[in-house]
Amino acid sequence: MSESEFGVKAEKLDAADELAGVRAQFVLDAVSDHAADAAGVYLDGNSLGALPAAVPGRVDDVVRRQWGELRIRSWDESGWWTAPERIGDRIAPLVGAAPGQIVVGDSTSVNVFKAVVGAVRLARLDGADGRDEIVVDATTFPTDGYIAESAARMTGCTLRPVTPAEVPGVLGDRTAAVLLNHVDYRTGRLHDLPSLTAAVHAAGAYVVWDLCHSAGALPVGLDAHGVDLAVGCTYKYLNGGPGAPAYLYVRRDLQDRFDSPLPGWTSHADPFGMRPDYEPAAGALRGRVGTPDILSMLALEAALEVWDGVPIESVRAKSLALTDFFLECVAAYVPPGRVESLTPVAHEERGSQVALRCEDAGDVMRRLIERGVVGDFRHPDVLRFGFTPLYVGFADVERAARVLAETLRGSGGGG
Ligand SMILES: Cc1ncc(COP(=O)(O)O)c(C=O)c1O
């Protein structure tokens, strides 16, 4: 197919896109803000989601009225105190969880710590003292690996880093907890959450899933697949903003036994009783730690309004169509051998990003960004392009592939 035929195909796909209208709820560059037609294509929502238009007004209200005028009354009257569980319930349907199992707060890293130590403690409560191994995805985003290593030292466990494919083969009587990523941050590979969860359970251990690169991009099915614990960030596909708080999921029937390694006062059964002894609150609330980060939490709450009436299944269908189309355009436009896709072709193994290996990836991404096509570079040789179905369209995808091809040919010209 020629460039103009791909252009026509993009137009048709955009015209048939049932999510096309959601884009208007985001602040994005107008095409005319950039040179030529290679303009303002934001493909970095897998790192920092774009700004939902409702957020600035809400933050202004939270600062000026709730803080500025109501001051301390806002802990009750503006719902500040209950924000972690209220916003957790707003995220819950996006990851297939019934209400009452998610609290928002702290960073992903801190929640990984709570979940991994909590999982080891659950395994030992089951009476299996011999469980002294934590299995971790060896290809994980580094923070998960660092924290799993520290959690292992603190709980007297050995850390076993293996690839997700090797996980079933290393599980056994000694396994206490397993920490896995739903989608690999570098390659965009989607791991098989249902079958890996079942394998961990068959070994009598507990699984923690990191949903950073899947929540808001595809159905997760936490309850349906019996996941024990999960964590995720909210600044990627949930568009919560830079440093937006993360979340922790604790399956309902585990909550009574979940023993957080960070038992702060806001997870106490009677937080204002100021008692010297710790008694955990009932339910998911015991995942809370200290005073909630209200400003970023309420920005996140406003950001989540873009999901009203948006089924995650439609998001997944569009995500796959976008990444298919990008791969198709790249194959047609880019000189042979110049890039190699690390992202699986099979839909059941693909998240919502495309990773292309490219010898001079750092330099290529810098030039792409100069021309308004924003993805990112991961050391040493990976170009990452994230496709957020709520605001990326098919014409964007075609333009991005065309500018990539021009950049790789060294022409850098329009066209
Ligand atoms: C898989 C994964 N886990 C964790 C994090 C980051 O954790 P934190 O929110 O603590 O910075 C990232 C950030 O990109 C990530 O991709």
CSV table of C-alpha atoms and ligand atoms in Angstrom, one decimal:
chain,number,residue,atom,x,y,z
A,1,MET,CA,0.0,0.0,0.0
A,2,SER,CA,1.2,3.5,-0.8
A,3,GLU,CA,1.4,6.4,1.8
A,4,SER,CA,-1.8,7.9,0.4
A,5,GLU,CA,-3.6,4.5,0.6
A,6,PHE,CA,-2.5,4.2,4.3
A,7,GLY,CA,-3.8,7.8,4.7
A,8,VAL,CA,-7.2,6.8,3.4
A,9,LYS,CA,-7.3,3.7,5.6
A,10,ALA,CA,-6.4,5.9,8.7
A,11,GLU,CA,-9.3,8.3,7.8
A,12,LYS,CA,-11.8,5.3,7.6
A,13,LEU,CA,-10.6,3.8,10.9
A,14,ASP,CA,-10.9,7.2,12.6
A,15,ALA,CA,-14.4,7.7,11.2
A,16,ALA,CA,-15.5,4.3,12.6
A,17,ASP,CA,-13.8,4.8,16.0
A,18,GLU,CA,-16.3,4.7,18.8
A,19,LEU,CA,-13.8,6.3,21.2
A,20,ALA,CA,-12.9,9.2,18.9
A,21,GLY,CA,-15.0,11.7,20.9
A,22,VAL,CA,-13.1,11.1,24.2
A,23,ARG,CA,-10.0,12.9,22.8
A,24,ALA,CA,-11.8,16.2,23.2
A,25,GLN,CA,-11.6,15.7,27.0
A,26,PHE,CA,-7.8,16.0,26.9
A,27,VAL,CA,-5.5,18.9,26.5
A,28,LEU,CA,-3.4,18.0,23.4
A,29,ASP,CA,-1.5,20.0,20.7
A,30,ALA,CA,-3.5,21.4,17.9
A,31,VAL,CA,-2.0,20.1,14.6
A,32,SER,CA,-1.2,23.7,13.6
A,33,ASP,CA,1.2,24.0,16.6
A,34,HIS,CA,3.8,22.1,14.7
A,35,ALA,CA,5.5,22.2,11.3
A,36,ALA,CA,4.1,20.2,8.3
A,37,ASP,CA,1.5,17.5,9.0
A,38,ALA,CA,3.8,15.5,11.2
A,39,ALA,CA,2.4,17.4,14.2
A,40,GLY,CA,1.7,16.8,17.8
A,41,VAL,CA,1.5,13.1,18.0
A,42,TYR,CA,1.8,12.1,21.6
A,43,LEU,CA,2.9,8.5,22.0
A,44,ASP,CA,4.3,8.6,25.5
A,45,GLY,CA,1.1,8.0,27.5
A,46,ASN,CA,2.8,4.8,28.7
A,47,SER,CA,5.2,7.1,30.6
A,48,LEU,CA,3.1,10.1,31.5
A,49,GLY,CA,-0.6,10.3,30.3
A,50,ALA,CA,-1.8,13.6,28.8
A,51,LEU,CA,-3.8,16.1,30.9
A,52,PRO,CA,-7.5,15.6,31.1
A,53,ALA,CA,-9.2,19.0,30.6
A,54,ALA,CA,-11.2,18.7,33.8
A,55,VAL,CA,-8.2,18.6,36.0
A,56,PRO,CA,-7.0,22.2,36.2
A,57,GLY,CA,-10.4,23.5,37.3
A,58,ARG,CA,-10.7,20.8,40.0
A,59,VAL,CA,-7.2,21.5,41.3
A,60,ASP,CA,-8.0,25.1,41.5
A,61,ASP,CA,-11.2,24.4,43.5
A,62,VAL,CA,-9.3,22.0,45.8
A,63,VAL,CA,-6.6,24.6,46.5
A,64,ARG,CA,-8.7,27.8,46.7
A,65,ARG,CA,-11.9,26.7,48.2
A,66,GLN,CA,-11.4,23.4,49.9
A,67,TRP,CA,-8.0,24.3,51.4
A,68,GLY,CA,-8.1,28.1,51.2
A,69,GLU,CA,-11.6,28.6,52.6
A,70,LEU,CA,-12.7,25.4,54.4
A,71,ARG,CA,-9.3,24.6,55.6
A,72,ILE,CA,-9.3,21.7,58.1
A,73,ARG,CA,-13.1,21.2,57.7
A,74,SER,CA,-12.3,19.7,54.3
A,75,TRP,CA,-11.0,16.5,55.8
A,76,ASP,CA,-14.7,15.7,56.4
A,77,GLU,CA,-16.7,18.2,54.3
A,78,SER,CA,-14.7,17.8,51.1
A,79,GLY,CA,-14.2,14.0,51.6
A,80,TRP,CA,-10.4,14.2,51.9
A,81,TRP,CA,-10.2,11.6,54.6
A,82,THR,CA,-12.0,8.9,52.6
A,83,ALA,CA,-10.3,9.8,49.3
A,84,PRO,CA,-7.9,6.8,49.2
A,85,GLU,CA,-10.7,4.2,49.3
A,86,ARG,CA,-13.2,6.3,47.3
A,87,ILE,CA,-10.8,6.7,44.4
A,88,GLY,CA,-9.7,3.1,44.8
A,89,ASP,CA,-13.3,2.1,44.1
A,90,ARG,CA,-13.2,4.4,41.0
A,91,ILE,CA,-10.2,2.5,39.6
A,92,ALA,CA,-11.6,-0.9,40.6
A,93,PRO,CA,-13.9,-1.5,37.6
A,94,LEU,CA,-11.0,-0.7,35.2
A,95,VAL,CA,-9.0,-3.6,36.6
A,96,GLY,CA,-11.9,-6.0,37.2
A,97,ALA,CA,-12.2,-5.6,40.9
A,98,ALA,CA,-15.4,-5.3,43.0
A,99,PRO,CA,-15.5,-2.3,45.4
A,100,GLY,CA,-13.7,-2.4,48.7
A,101,GLN,CA,-10.4,-3.9,47.6
A,102,ILE,CA,-8.3,-1.0,46.4
A,103,VAL,CA,-6.7,1.9,48.3
A,104,VAL,CA,-4.9,4.8,46.6
A,105,GLY,CA,-1.8,6.3,48.0
A,106,ASP,CA,2.0,6.3,48.1
A,107,SER,CA,4.2,5.4,45.1
A,108,THR,CA,4.2,2.1,43.2
A,109,SER,CA,7.5,1.3,44.8
A,110,VAL,CA,6.1,1.6,48.3
A,111,ASN,CA,3.1,-0.5,47.4
A,112,VAL,CA,5.3,-3.2,45.9
A,113,PHE,CA,7.0,-3.3,49.3
A,114,LYS,CA,3.7,-3.6,51.2
A,115,ALA,CA,2.4,-6.2,48.8
A,116,VAL,CA,5.5,-8.4,48.7
A,117,VAL,CA,6.2,-8.5,52.4
A,118,GLY,CA,2.4,-8.9,53.0
A,119,ALA,CA,2.4,-11.9,50.6
A,120,VAL,CA,5.3,-13.6,52.4
A,121,ARG,CA,3.5,-13.1,55.7
A,122,LEU,CA,0.3,-14.6,54.3
A,123,ALA,CA,2.3,-17.6,53.1
A,124,ARG,CA,3.7,-18.1,56.6
A,125,LEU,CA,0.4,-17.6,58.3
A,126,ASP,CA,-0.8,-20.6,56.3
A,127,GLY,CA,1.6,-22.6,58.5
A,128,ALA,CA,4.3,-23.2,55.9
A,129,ASP,CA,7.5,-21.9,57.6
A,130,GLY,CA,9.6,-23.6,55.0
A,131,ARG,CA,8.5,-21.1,52.4
A,132,ASP,CA,11.6,-19.0,52.0
A,133,GLU,CA,11.8,-17.9,48.4
A,134,ILE,CA,10.5,-14.9,46.6
A,135,VAL,CA,10.4,-15.3,42.8
A,136,VAL,CA,10.7,-12.1,40.8
A,137,ASP,CA,10.6,-11.3,37.1
A,138,ALA,CA,14.3,-10.9,36.2
A,139,THR,CA,13.3,-8.5,33.3
A,140,THR,CA,11.2,-6.3,35.6
A,141,PHE,CA,11.2,-2.5,35.8
A,142,PRO,CA,14.2,-2.0,38.2
A,143,THR,CA,12.3,-0.6,41.2
A,144,ASP,CA,10.4,-3.9,41.6
A,145,GLY,CA,13.6,-5.9,41.6
A,146,TYR,CA,15.3,-3.6,44.1
A,147,ILE,CA,12.4,-3.7,46.5
A,148,ALA,CA,11.9,-7.5,46.1
A,149,GLU,CA,15.5,-7.9,47.1
A,150,SER,CA,15.2,-5.8,50.2
A,151,ALA,CA,11.9,-7.6,51.1
A,152,ALA,CA,13.7,-10.9,50.7
A,153,ARG,CA,16.5,-9.8,53.1
A,154,MET,CA,14.0,-8.5,55.7
A,155,THR,CA,11.9,-11.7,55.6
A,156,GLY,CA,14.8,-14.1,55.6
A,157,CYS,CA,13.9,-15.3,52.1
A,158,THR,CA,16.1,-15.9,49.0
A,159,LEU,CA,15.4,-14.0,45.9
A,160,ARG,CA,15.0,-16.0,42.7
A,161,PRO,CA,15.0,-13.8,39.6
A,162,VAL,CA,13.7,-15.7,36.5
A,163,THR,CA,12.0,-14.7,33.3
A,164,PRO,CA,8.2,-15.0,33.4
A,165,ALA,CA,8.3,-18.0,31.1
A,166,GLU,CA,10.5,-19.8,33.6
A,167,VAL,CA,8.3,-19.0,36.6
A,168,PRO,CA,6.1,-22.2,36.5
A,169,GLY,CA,9.3,-24.4,36.5
A,170,VAL,CA,10.7,-22.8,39.6
A,171,LEU,CA,7.6,-22.8,41.8
A,172,GLY,CA,7.5,-25.3,44.7
A,173,ASP,CA,7.1,-25.9,48.5
A,174,ARG,CA,9.7,-23.2,49.2
A,175,THR,CA,7.9,-20.4,47.2
A,176,ALA,CA,6.3,-17.8,49.4
A,177,ALA,CA,5.6,-15.0,47.0
A,178,VAL,CA,5.9,-14.2,43.3
A,179,LEU,CA,6.2,-10.7,41.9
A,180,LEU,CA,5.3,-10.3,38.2
A,181,ASN,CA,4.5,-7.6,35.7
A,182,HIS,CA,1.4,-7.8,33.6
A,183,VAL,CA,3.0,-5.9,30.7
A,184,ASP,CA,6.8,-5.7,30.3
A,185,TYR,CA,7.8,-2.0,30.4
A,186,ARG,CA,10.5,-2.4,27.8
A,187,THR,CA,9.1,-4.8,25.1
A,188,GLY,CA,5.4,-4.3,25.6
A,189,ARG,CA,4.9,-8.0,26.0
A,190,LEU,CA,1.7,-9.0,27.9
A,191,HIS,CA,2.2,-11.9,30.3
A,192,ASP,CA,-0.5,-14.6,30.9
A,193,LEU,CA,-2.0,-13.4,34.2
A,194,PRO,CA,-4.6,-16.1,34.5
A,195,SER,CA,-2.3,-19.1,33.9
A,196,LEU,CA,0.6,-17.7,36.0
A,197,THR,CA,-1.7,-16.9,38.9
A,198,ALA,CA,-3.1,-20.4,38.7
A,199,ALA,CA,0.4,-21.9,38.7
A,200,VAL,CA,1.5,-19.8,41.8
A,201,HIS,CA,-1.7,-20.9,43.6
A,202,ALA,CA,-1.1,-24.6,42.7
A,203,ALA,CA,2.3,-24.2,44.5
A,204,GLY,CA,0.5,-22.8,47.6
A,205,ALA,CA,2.1,-19.4,47.2
A,206,TYR,CA,0.9,-15.8,46.8
A,207,VAL,CA,1.2,-13.7,43.7
A,208,VAL,CA,1.6,-9.9,43.4
A,209,TRP,CA,1.0,-8.3,40.0
A,210,ASP,CA,2.4,-5.0,38.9
A,211,LEU,CA,-0.3,-3.4,36.6
A,212,CYS,CA,1.6,-0.2,35.7
A,213,HIS,CA,1.5,-0.9,32.0
A,214,SER,CA,-1.9,-2.6,31.8
A,215,ALA,CA,-4.4,-0.7,33.9
A,216,GLY,CA,-6.3,1.6,31.7
A,217,ALA,CA,-5.0,-0.1,28.6
A,218,LEU,CA,-6.6,-3.5,28.7
A,219,PRO,CA,-8.9,-5.7,30.9
A,220,VAL,CA,-7.1,-7.1,33.9
A,221,GLY,CA,-9.7,-9.3,35.6
A,222,LEU,CA,-8.2,-9.2,39.1
A,223,ASP,CA,-11.3,-10.8,40.8
A,224,ALA,CA,-12.1,-13.2,37.9
A,225,HIS,CA,-8.6,-14.7,38.0
A,226,GLY,CA,-8.3,-14.8,41.8
A,227,VAL,CA,-5.2,-12.5,42.0
A,228,ASP,CA,-4.0,-12.1,45.6
A,229,LEU,CA,-2.4,-8.7,45.6
A,230,ALA,CA,-1.7,-6.1,42.9
A,231,VAL,CA,-0.2,-2.6,42.6
A,232,GLY,CA,0.0,0.0,39.9
A,233,CYS,CA,0.7,3.6,39.1
A,234,THR,CA,-1.9,6.1,37.9
A,235,TYR,CA,0.2,8.5,35.8
A,236,LYS,CA,0.4,6.4,32.7
A,237,TYR,CA,-2.9,5.1,31.1
A,238,LEU,CA,-5.0,6.5,34.0
A,239,ASN,CA,-3.7,10.0,33.3
A,240,GLY,CA,-3.5,11.1,36.9
A,241,GLY,CA,-0.5,13.4,36.4
A,242,PRO,CA,3.2,13.5,37.3
A,243,GLY,CA,3.8,11.7,40.6
A,244,ALA,CA,0.1,10.8,41.0
A,245,PRO,CA,-0.4,8.3,43.8
A,246,ALA,CA,-0.4,4.6,43.1
A,247,TYR,CA,-2.8,1.9,44.4
A,248,LEU,CA,-2.8,-1.4,46.2
A,249,TYR,CA,-5.3,-4.2,45.7
A,250,VAL,CA,-5.8,-6.8,48.4
A,251,ARG,CA,-8.4,-9.5,47.5
A,252,ARG,CA,-11.3,-9.4,49.8
A,253,ASP,CA,-10.9,-12.8,51.5
A,254,LEU,CA,-7.3,-12.0,52.3
A,255,GLN,CA,-7.9,-8.7,53.9
A,256,ASP,CA,-8.4,-9.9,57.4
A,257,ARG,CA,-5.0,-11.7,57.3
A,258,PHE,CA,-3.1,-9.0,55.3
A,259,ASP,CA,-0.4,-7.8,57.7
A,260,SER,CA,1.1,-4.6,56.3
A,261,PRO,CA,4.8,-3.9,56.9
A,262,LEU,CA,3.9,-0.2,57.0
A,263,PRO,CA,1.2,0.0,59.6
A,264,GLY,CA,0.7,3.8,59.7
A,265,TRP,CA,-1.8,5.6,61.8
A,266,THR,CA,-4.3,6.1,58.9
A,267,SER,CA,-4.8,2.4,58.6
A,268,HIS,CA,-5.6,2.1,62.3
A,269,ALA,CA,-9.1,0.9,63.3
A,270,ASP,CA,-9.4,4.0,65.5
A,271,PRO,CA,-7.0,6.5,64.0
A,272,PHE,CA,-8.1,9.4,66.2
A,273,GLY,CA,-8.0,7.3,69.3
A,274,MET,CA,-4.2,7.9,69.3
A,275,ARG,CA,-3.6,4.5,71.0
A,276,PRO,CA,-0.1,3.3,71.5
A,277,ASP,CA,-1.0,-0.2,70.3
A,278,TYR,CA,-1.7,-0.9,66.6
A,279,GLU,CA,-5.0,-2.4,65.6
A,280,PRO,CA,-5.6,-2.6,61.8
A,281,ALA,CA,-8.7,-1.2,60.2
A,282,ALA,CA,-11.0,-3.7,58.6
A,283,GLY,CA,-10.8,-4.3,54.8
A,284,ALA,CA,-8.6,-2.7,52.2
A,285,LEU,CA,-8.1,0.3,54.4
A,286,ARG,CA,-5.2,-1.5,56.1
A,287,GLY,CA,-3.2,-0.8,53.0
A,288,ARG,CA,-3.2,2.9,53.9
A,289,VAL,CA,-0.1,4.4,55.7
A,290,GLY,CA,0.1,8.1,56.4
A,291,THR,CA,-1.8,11.3,55.6
A,292,PRO,CA,-3.1,11.0,52.0
A,293,ASP,CA,-1.4,13.3,49.3
A,294,ILE,CA,-4.7,15.2,48.8
A,295,LEU,CA,-3.7,17.6,45.9
A,296,SER,CA,-2.5,14.9,43.6
A,297,MET,CA,-5.1,12.4,44.7
A,298,LEU,CA,-7.9,14.8,43.9
A,299,ALA,CA,-6.3,15.7,40.6
A,300,LEU,CA,-6.4,11.9,39.9
A,301,GLU,CA,-10.0,11.7,40.9
A,302,ALA,CA,-10.9,14.4,38.3
A,303,ALA,CA,-8.8,12.7,35.7
A,304,LEU,CA,-10.7,9.4,36.1
A,305,GLU,CA,-13.9,11.1,35.0
A,306,VAL,CA,-12.9,10.6,31.4
A,307,TRP,CA,-13.7,6.9,31.9
A,308,ASP,CA,-17.4,7.6,32.5
A,309,GLY,CA,-19.2,5.4,30.0
A,310,VAL,CA,-16.0,4.0,28.4
A,311,PRO,CA,-15.8,0.2,28.5
A,312,ILE,CA,-12.3,-1.2,29.0
A,313,GLU,CA,-13.1,-3.8,26.3
A,314,SER,CA,-13.5,-1.0,23.7
A,315,VAL,CA,-10.2,0.5,24.8
A,316,ARG,CA,-8.5,-2.9,24.3
A,317,ALA,CA,-10.0,-3.4,20.9
A,318,LYS,CA,-8.8,0.1,19.8
A,319,SER,CA,-5.4,-0.4,21.4
A,320,LEU,CA,-4.8,-3.6,19.3
A,321,ALA,CA,-6.1,-1.9,16.2
A,322,LEU,CA,-3.7,1.1,16.8
A,323,THR,CA,-0.7,-1.1,17.4
A,324,ASP,CA,-1.5,-3.4,14.4
A,325,PHE,CA,-1.8,-0.3,12.2
A,326,PHE,CA,1.4,1.2,13.5
A,327,LEU,CA,3.3,-2.1,12.8
A,328,GLU,CA,1.8,-2.3,9.4
A,329,CYS,CA,2.8,1.3,8.5
A,330,VAL,CA,6.3,0.8,9.9
A,331,ALA,CA,6.8,-2.4,7.9
A,332,ALA,CA,5.7,-0.5,4.7
A,333,TYR,CA,7.5,2.8,5.3
A,334,VAL,CA,10.7,2.0,7.1
A,335,PRO,CA,13.8,0.9,5.1
A,336,PRO,CA,14.2,-2.9,5.6
A,337,GLY,CA,16.5,-3.9,8.5
A,338,ARG,CA,16.6,-0.5,10.1
A,339,VAL,CA,14.4,-1.4,13.1
A,340,GLU,CA,13.3,-4.7,14.6
A,341,SER,CA,10.0,-5.0,16.6
A,342,LEU,CA,10.4,-6.4,20.1
A,343,THR,CA,6.6,-6.4,20.6
A,344,PRO,CA,4.9,-9.7,20.0
A,345,VAL,CA,2.7,-10.0,16.9
A,346,ALA,CA,0.1,-12.2,18.7
A,347,HIS,CA,-2.6,-10.1,20.3
A,348,GLU,CA,-2.8,-12.2,23.4
A,349,GLU,CA,0.9,-11.3,24.1
A,350,ARG,CA,0.8,-7.6,23.3
A,351,GLY,CA,0.2,-4.7,25.7
A,352,SER,CA,-0.5,-1.1,24.4
A,353,GLN,CA,2.9,-0.1,23.2
A,354,VAL,CA,5.3,-1.0,20.4
A,355,ALA,CA,9.0,-1.3,21.1
A,356,LEU,CA,11.4,-1.1,18.2
A,357,ARG,CA,15.1,-2.0,18.5
A,358,CYS,CA,17.2,0.5,16.6
A,359,GLU,CA,20.9,0.9,16.7
A,360,ASP,CA,20.9,4.7,17.1
A,361,ALA,CA,17.6,4.8,19.1
A,362,GLY,CA,18.7,7.7,21.3
A,363,ASP,CA,19.5,10.0,18.4
A,364,VAL,CA,16.4,8.9,16.4
A,365,MET,CA,14.1,9.6,19.3
A,366,ARG,CA,15.6,13.0,19.8
A,367,ARG,CA,14.9,13.9,16.1
A,368,LEU,CA,11.4,12.5,16.2
A,369,ILE,CA,10.6,14.6,19.2
A,370,GLU,CA,11.9,17.7,17.4
A,371,ARG,CA,9.3,16.9,14.7
A,372,GLY,CA,6.5,16.6,17.2
A,373,VAL,CA,6.3,12.8,17.4
A,374,VAL,CA,6.9,12.0,21.1
A,375,GLY,CA,7.7,8.5,22.2
A,376,ASP,CA,10.7,7.6,24.4
A,377,PHE,CA,14.0,5.9,24.4
A,378,ARG,CA,15.0,3.1,26.7
A,379,HIS,CA,18.6,2.2,27.2
A,380,PRO,CA,20.5,1.0,25.2
A,381,ASP,CA,18.7,0.7,21.9
A,382,VAL,CA,14.9,0.7,22.2
A,383,LEU,CA,12.4,3.2,20.8
A,384,ARG,CA,9.1,3.0,22.7
A,385,PHE,CA,5.8,4.2,21.4
A,386,GLY,CA,2.8,4.0,23.7
A,387,PHE,CA,-0.8,4.1,22.3
A,388,THR,CA,-3.4,5.5,24.6
A,389,PRO,CA,-6.7,4.7,22.9
A,390,LEU,CA,-8.6,7.5,24.7
A,391,TYR,CA,-6.7,10.2,22.7
A,392,VAL,CA,-4.6,8.6,20.0
A,393,GLY,CA,-6.1,8.3,16.5
A,394,PHE,CA,-5.2,6.3,13.4
A,395,ALA,CA,-4.1,9.4,11.5
A,396,ASP,CA,-1.7,10.1,14.4
A,397,VAL,CA,-0.3,6.6,14.0
A,398,GLU,CA,0.2,6.9,10.2
A,399,ARG,CA,1.9,10.2,10.7
A,400,ALA,CA,4.2,8.9,13.4
A,401,ALA,CA,5.3,5.9,11.2
A,402,ARG,CA,5.9,8.2,8.3
A,403,VAL,CA,8.0,10.7,10.3
A,404,LEU,CA,9.9,7.7,11.8
A,405,ALA,CA,10.7,6.4,8.3
A,406,GLU,CA,11.8,9.8,7.1
A,407,THR,CA,14.0,10.2,10.1
A,408,LEU,CA,15.5,6.8,9.6
A,409,ARG,CA,16.2,7.5,6.0
A,410,GLY,CA,18.0,10.6,7.1
A,411,SER,CA,15.9,12.8,4.9
A,412,GLY,CA,14.1,14.6,7.8
A,413,GLY,CA,11.9,16.3,5.2
A,414,GLY,CA,8.2,16.7,5.1
A,415,GLY,CA,6.0,14.5,2.9
B,1,LIG,C1,6.4,-1.7,35.9
B,1,LIG,C2,6.7,-0.5,36.7
B,1,LIG,N1,6.7,-0.6,38.0
B,1,LIG,C3,7.0,0.6,38.8
B,1,LIG,C4,7.2,1.8,38.2
B,1,LIG,C5,7.6,3.0,39.0
B,1,LIG,O1,7.3,3.0,40.3
B,1,LIG,P1,7.0,4.4,41.1
B,1,LIG,O2,5.6,4.8,40.8
B,1,LIG,O3,7.3,4.1,42.5
B,1,LIG,O4,8.0,5.4,40.5
B,1,LIG,C6,7.2,1.9,36.8
B,1,LIG,C7,7.5,3.2,36.2
B,1,LIG,O5,7.5,3.4,35.0
B,1,LIG,C8,6.9,0.8,36.1
B,1,LIG,O6,6.9,0.8,34.7
